[in-house]
PDB file of C-alpha atoms in Angstrom:
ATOM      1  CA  UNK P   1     -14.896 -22.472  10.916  1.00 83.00           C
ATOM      2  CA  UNK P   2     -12.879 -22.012   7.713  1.00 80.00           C
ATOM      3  CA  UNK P   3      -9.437 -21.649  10.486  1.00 82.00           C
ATOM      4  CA  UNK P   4     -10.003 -24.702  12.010  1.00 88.00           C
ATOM      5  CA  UNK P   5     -10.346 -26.454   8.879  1.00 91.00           C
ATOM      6  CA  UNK P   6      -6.629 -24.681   7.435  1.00 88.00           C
ATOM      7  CA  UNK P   7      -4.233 -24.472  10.038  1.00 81.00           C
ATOM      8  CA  UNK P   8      -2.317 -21.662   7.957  1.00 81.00           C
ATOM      9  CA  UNK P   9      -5.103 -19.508   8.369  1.00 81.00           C
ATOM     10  CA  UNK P  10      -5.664 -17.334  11.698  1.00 80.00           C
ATOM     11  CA  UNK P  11      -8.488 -15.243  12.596  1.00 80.00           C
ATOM     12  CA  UNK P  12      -7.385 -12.051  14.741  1.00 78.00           C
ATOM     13  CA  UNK P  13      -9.872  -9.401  15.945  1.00 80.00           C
ATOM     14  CA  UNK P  14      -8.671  -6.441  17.707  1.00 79.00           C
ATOM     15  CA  UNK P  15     -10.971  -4.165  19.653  1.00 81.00           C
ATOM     16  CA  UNK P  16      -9.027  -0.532  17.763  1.00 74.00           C
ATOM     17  CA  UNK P  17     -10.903   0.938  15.286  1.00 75.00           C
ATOM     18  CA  UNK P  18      -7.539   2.401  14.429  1.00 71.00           C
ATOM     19  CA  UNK P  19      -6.145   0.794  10.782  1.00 74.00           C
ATOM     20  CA  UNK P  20      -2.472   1.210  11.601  1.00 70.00           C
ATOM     21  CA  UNK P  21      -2.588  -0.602  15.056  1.00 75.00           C
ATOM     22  CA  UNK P  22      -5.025  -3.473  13.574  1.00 76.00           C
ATOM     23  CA  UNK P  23      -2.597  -4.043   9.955  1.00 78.00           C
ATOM     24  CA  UNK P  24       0.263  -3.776  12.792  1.00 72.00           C
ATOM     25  CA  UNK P  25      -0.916  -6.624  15.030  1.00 80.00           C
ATOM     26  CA  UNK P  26      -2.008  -8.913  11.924  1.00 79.00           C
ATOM     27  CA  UNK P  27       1.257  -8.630  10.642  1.00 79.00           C
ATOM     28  CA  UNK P  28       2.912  -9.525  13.891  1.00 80.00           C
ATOM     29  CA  UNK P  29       1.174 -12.846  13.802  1.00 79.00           C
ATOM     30  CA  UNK P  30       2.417 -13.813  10.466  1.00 81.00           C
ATOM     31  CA  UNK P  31       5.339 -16.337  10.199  1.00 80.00           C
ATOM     32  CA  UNK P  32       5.655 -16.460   6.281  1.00 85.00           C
ATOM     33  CA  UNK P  33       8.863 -14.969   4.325  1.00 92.00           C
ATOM     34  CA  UNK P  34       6.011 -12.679   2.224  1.00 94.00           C
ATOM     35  CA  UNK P  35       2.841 -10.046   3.915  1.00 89.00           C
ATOM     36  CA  UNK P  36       0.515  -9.777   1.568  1.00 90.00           C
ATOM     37  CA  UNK P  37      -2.068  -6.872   2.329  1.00 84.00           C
ATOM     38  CA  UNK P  38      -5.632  -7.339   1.104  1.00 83.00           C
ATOM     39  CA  UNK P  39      -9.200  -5.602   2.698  1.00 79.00           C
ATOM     40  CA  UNK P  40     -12.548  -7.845   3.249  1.00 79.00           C
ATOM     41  CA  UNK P  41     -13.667  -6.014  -0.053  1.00 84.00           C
ATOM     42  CA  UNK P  42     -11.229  -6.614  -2.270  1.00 88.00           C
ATOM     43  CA  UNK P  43     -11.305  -9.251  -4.793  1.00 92.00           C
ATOM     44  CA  UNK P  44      -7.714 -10.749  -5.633  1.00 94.00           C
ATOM     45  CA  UNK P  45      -7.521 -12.387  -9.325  1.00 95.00           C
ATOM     46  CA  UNK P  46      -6.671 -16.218  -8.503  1.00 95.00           C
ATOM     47  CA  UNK P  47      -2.722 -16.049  -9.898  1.00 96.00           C
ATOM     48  CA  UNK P  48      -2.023 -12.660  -8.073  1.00 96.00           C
ATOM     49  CA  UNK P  49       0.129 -14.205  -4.810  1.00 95.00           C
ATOM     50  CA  UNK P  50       1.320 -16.620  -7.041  1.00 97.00           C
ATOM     51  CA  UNK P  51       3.066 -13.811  -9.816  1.00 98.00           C
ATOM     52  CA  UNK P  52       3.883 -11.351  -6.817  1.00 97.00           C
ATOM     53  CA  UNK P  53       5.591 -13.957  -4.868  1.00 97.00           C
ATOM     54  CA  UNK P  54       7.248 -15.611  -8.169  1.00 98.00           C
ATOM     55  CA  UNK P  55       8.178 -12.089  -9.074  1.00 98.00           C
ATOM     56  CA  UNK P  56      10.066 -11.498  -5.881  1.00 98.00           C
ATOM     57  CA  UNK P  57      11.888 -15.108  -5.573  1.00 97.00           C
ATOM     58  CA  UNK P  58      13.671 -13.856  -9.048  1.00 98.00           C
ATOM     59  CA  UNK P  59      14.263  -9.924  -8.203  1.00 98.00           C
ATOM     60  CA  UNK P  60      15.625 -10.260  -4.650  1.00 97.00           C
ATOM     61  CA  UNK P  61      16.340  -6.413  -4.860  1.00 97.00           C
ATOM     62  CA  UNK P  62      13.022  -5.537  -4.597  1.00 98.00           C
ATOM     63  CA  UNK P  63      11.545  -5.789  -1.648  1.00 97.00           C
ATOM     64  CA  UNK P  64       7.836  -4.340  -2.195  1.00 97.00           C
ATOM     65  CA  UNK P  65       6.000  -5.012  -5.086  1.00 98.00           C
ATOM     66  CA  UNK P  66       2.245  -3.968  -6.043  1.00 97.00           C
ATOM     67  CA  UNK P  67       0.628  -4.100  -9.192  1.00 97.00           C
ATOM     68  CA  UNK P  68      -2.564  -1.809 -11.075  1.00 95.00           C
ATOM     69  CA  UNK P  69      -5.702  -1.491  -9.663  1.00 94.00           C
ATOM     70  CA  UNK P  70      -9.445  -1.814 -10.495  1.00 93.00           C
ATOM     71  CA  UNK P  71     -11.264   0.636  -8.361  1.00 87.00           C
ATOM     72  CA  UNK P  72     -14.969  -0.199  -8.111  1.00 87.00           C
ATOM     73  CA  UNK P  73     -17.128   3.013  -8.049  1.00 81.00           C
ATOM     74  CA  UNK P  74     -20.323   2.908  -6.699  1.00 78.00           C
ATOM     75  CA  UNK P  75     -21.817   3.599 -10.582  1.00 80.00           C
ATOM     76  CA  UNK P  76     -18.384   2.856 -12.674  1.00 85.00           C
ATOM     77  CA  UNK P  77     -14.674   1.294 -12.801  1.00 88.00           C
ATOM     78  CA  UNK P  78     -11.522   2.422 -13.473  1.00 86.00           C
ATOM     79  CA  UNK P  79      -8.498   0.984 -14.572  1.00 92.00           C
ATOM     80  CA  UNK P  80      -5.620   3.107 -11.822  1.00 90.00           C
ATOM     81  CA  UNK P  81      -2.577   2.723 -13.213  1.00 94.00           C
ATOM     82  CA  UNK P  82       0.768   2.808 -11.322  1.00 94.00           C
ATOM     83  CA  UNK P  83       4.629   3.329 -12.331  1.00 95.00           C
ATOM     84  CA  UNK P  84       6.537  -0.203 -13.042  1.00 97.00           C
ATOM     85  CA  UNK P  85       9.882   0.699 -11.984  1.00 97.00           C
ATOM     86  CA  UNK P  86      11.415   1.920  -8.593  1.00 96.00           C
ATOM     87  CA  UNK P  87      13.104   5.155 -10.387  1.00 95.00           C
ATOM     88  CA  UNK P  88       9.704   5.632 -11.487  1.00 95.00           C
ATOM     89  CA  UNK P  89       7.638   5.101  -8.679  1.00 93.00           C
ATOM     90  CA  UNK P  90       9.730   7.272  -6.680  1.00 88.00           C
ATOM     91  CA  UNK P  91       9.026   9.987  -9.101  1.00 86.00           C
ATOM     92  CA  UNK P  92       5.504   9.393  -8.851  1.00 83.00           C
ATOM     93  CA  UNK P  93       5.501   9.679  -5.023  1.00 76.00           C
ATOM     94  CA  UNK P  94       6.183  13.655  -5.652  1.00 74.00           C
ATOM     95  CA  UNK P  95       2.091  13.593  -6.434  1.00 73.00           C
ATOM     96  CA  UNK P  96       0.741  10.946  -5.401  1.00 76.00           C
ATOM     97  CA  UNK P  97       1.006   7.414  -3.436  1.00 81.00           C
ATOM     98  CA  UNK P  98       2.206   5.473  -5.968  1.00 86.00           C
ATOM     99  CA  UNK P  99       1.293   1.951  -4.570  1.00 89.00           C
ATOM    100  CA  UNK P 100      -2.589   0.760  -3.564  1.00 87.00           C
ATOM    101  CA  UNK P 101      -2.020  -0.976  -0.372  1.00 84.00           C
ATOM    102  CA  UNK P 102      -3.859  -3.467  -1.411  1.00 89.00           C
ATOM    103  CA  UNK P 103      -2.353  -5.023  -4.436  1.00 95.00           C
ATOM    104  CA  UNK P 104       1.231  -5.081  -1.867  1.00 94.00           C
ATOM    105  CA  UNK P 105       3.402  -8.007  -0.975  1.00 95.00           C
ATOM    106  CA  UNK P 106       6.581  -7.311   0.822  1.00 93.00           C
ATOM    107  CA  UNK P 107       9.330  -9.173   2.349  1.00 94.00           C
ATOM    108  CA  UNK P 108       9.205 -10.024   5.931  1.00 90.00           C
ATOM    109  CA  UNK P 109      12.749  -8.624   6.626  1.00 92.00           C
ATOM    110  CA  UNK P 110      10.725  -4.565   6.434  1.00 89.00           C
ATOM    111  CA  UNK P 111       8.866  -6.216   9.597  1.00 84.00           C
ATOM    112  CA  UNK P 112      12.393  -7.810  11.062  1.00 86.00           C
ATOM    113  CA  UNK P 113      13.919  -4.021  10.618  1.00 91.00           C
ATOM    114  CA  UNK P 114      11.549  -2.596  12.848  1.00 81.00           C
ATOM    115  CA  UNK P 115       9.103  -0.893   9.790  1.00 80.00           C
ATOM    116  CA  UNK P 116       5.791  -0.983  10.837  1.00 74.00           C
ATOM    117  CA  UNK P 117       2.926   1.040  10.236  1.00 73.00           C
ATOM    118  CA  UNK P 118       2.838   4.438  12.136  1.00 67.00           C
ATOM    119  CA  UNK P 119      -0.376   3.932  14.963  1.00 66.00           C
ATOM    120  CA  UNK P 120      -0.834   8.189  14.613  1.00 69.00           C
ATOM    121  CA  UNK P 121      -1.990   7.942  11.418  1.00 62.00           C
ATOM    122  CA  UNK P 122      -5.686   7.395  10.953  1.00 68.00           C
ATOM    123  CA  UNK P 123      -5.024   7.915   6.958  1.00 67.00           C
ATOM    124  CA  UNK P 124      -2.364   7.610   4.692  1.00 64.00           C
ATOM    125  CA  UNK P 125      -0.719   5.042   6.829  1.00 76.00           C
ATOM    126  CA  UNK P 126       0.623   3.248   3.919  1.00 81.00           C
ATOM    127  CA  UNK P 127       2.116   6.334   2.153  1.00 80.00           C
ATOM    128  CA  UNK P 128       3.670   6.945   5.662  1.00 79.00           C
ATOM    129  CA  UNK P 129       5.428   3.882   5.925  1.00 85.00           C
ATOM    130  CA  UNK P 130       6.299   3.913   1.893  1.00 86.00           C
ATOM    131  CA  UNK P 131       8.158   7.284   2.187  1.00 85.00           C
ATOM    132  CA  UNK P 132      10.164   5.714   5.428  1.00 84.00           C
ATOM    133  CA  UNK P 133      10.766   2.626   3.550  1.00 90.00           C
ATOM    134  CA  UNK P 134      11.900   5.098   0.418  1.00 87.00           C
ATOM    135  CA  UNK P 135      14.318   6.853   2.684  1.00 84.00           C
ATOM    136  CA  UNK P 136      15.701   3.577   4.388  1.00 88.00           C
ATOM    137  CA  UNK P 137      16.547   2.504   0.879  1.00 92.00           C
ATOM    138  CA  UNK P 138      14.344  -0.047   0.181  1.00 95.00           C
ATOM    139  CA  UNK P 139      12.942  -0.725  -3.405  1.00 97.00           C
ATOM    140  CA  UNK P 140       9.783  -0.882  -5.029  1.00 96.00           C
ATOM    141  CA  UNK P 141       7.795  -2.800  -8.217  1.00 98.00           C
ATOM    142  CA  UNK P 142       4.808  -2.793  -9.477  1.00 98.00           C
ATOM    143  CA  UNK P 143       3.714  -5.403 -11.775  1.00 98.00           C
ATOM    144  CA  UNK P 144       1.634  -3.992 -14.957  1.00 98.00           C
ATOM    145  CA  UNK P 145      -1.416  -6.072 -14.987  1.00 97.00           C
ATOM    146  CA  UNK P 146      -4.308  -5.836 -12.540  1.00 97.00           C
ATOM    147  CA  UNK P 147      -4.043  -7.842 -10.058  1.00 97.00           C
ATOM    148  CA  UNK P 148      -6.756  -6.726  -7.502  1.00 94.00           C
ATOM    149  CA  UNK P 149     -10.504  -5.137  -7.472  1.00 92.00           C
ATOM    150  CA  UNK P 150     -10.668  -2.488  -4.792  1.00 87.00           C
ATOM    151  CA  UNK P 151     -13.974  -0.718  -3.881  1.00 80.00           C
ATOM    152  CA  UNK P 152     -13.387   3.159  -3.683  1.00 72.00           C
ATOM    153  CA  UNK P 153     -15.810   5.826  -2.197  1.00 63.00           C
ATOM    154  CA  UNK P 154     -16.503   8.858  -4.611  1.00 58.00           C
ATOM    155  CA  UNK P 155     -14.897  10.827  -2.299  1.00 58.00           C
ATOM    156  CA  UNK P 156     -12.757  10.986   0.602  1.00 59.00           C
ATOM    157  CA  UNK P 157     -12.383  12.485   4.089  1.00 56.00           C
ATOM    158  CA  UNK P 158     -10.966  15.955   3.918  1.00 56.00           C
ATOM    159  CA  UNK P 159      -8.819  14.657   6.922  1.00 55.00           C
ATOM    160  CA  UNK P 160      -7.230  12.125   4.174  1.00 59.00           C
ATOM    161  CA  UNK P 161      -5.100  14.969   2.744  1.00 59.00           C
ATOM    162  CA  UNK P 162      -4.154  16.574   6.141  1.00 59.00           C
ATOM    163  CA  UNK P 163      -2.754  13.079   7.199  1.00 62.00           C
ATOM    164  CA  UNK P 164      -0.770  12.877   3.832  1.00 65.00           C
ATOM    165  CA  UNK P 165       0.449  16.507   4.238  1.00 63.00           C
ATOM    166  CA  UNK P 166       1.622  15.376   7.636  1.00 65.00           C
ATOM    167  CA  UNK P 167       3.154  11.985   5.731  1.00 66.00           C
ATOM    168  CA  UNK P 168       5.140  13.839   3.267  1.00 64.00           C
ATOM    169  CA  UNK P 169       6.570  16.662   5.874  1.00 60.00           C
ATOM    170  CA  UNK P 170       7.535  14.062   8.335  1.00 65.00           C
ATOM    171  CA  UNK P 171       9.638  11.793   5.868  1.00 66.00           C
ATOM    172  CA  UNK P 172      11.488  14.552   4.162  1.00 64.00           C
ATOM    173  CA  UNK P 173      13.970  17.711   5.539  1.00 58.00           C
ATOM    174  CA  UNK P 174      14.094  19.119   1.979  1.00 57.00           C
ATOM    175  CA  UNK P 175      12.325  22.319   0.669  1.00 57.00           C
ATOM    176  CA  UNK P 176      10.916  20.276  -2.084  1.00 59.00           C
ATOM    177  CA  UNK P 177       8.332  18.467   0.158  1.00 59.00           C
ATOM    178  CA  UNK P 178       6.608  21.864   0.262  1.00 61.00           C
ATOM    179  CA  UNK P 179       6.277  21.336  -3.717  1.00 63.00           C
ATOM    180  CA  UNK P 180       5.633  18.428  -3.437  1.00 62.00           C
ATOM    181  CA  UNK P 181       2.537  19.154  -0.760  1.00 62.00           C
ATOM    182  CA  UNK P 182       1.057  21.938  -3.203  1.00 65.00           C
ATOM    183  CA  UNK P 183       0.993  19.130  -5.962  1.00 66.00           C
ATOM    184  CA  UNK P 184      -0.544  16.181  -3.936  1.00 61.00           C
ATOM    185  CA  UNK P 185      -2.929  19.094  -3.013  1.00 61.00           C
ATOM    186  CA  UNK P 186      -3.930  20.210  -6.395  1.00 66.00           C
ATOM    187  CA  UNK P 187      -3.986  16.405  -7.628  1.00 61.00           C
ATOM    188  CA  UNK P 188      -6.521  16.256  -5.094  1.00 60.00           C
ATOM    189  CA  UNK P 189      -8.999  18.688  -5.735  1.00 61.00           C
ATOM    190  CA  UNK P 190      -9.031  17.983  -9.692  1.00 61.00           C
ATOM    191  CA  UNK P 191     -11.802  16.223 -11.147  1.00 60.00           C
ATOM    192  CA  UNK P 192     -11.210  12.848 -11.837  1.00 55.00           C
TER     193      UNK P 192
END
């Protein structure tokens, strides 16, 4: 109902249950110059495509840009916050992901390049396609306020970490992505 009455507005539903494929053939369908990401969960604050989208009209060398996160515990919240720069954020990416997928807008030109995310990944399909985008040379922003509510489980699939393992050996050659494993592992198992 809410389609037919905005024209801009599609409603896809794909019969995968598997993330990449389904974020792959939404994105396919959009004709804007921006792709913002967002899940049916997540609650945007009302300015956030505005300031993303503002933000990228004046820094046209960035081409992905998040912002911090609120992640809604079951019992609590917590303020997640993420490295502004790109020098930064590729720092960051040693540990952790260092963008929440769903505070992202990017530029439709990653799409035009052939970037898309990787259908063999059932997790970590955003860190996937950040560390190709990293290597491609692309560049990254995240704004410092937060822009987005995301719920969060207490805990996550053990499988989570294998598929980020498999993320961070597959975008790098160097000996350092076994360093860079052991970290993302301990970061994993410490308590919050």
């Amino acid at each position: 109902e809410f389609c037919n009455l905005d024209r801009r507005f599609k409603h896809l539903r794909t019969k995968t249950n598997n993330l990449a494929e389904a974020l792959n053939k939404g994105i396919l369908m959009c004709s804007g110059d921006f792709i913002a990401r967002a899940d049916d969960s997540d609650i945007s604050k009302s300015d956030r495509l505005f300031k993303q989208i503002k933000f990228l009209d004046e820094n046209k060398d960035i081409d992905i840009v998040g912002s911090n996160v609120i992640h809604k515990y079951p019992i609590e919240s917590q303020n997640i916050f993420f490295a502004e720069k790109h020098k930064d954020i590729i720092k960051s990416f040693r540990i952790k992901n260092s963008l929440c997928h769903p505070t992202v807008v990017f530029r439709r030109k990653i799409i035009e390049k052939g970037f898309t995310d990787n259908n063999k990944f059932k997790h970590c399909e955003d860190l996937e396609l950040w560390l190709r985008l990293i290597n491609s040379g692309f560049k990254f922003h995240n704004i410092q306020e937060f822009l987005v509510e995301k719920d969060q489980p207490m805990t996550r699939e053990f499988s989570n970490y294998l598929f980020n393992m498999k993320a961070r050996i597959a975008s790098s050659k160097s000996p350092m992505t076994i360093i860079s494993i052991l970290l993302t592992f301990s970061f994993s198992i410490l308590p919050k």
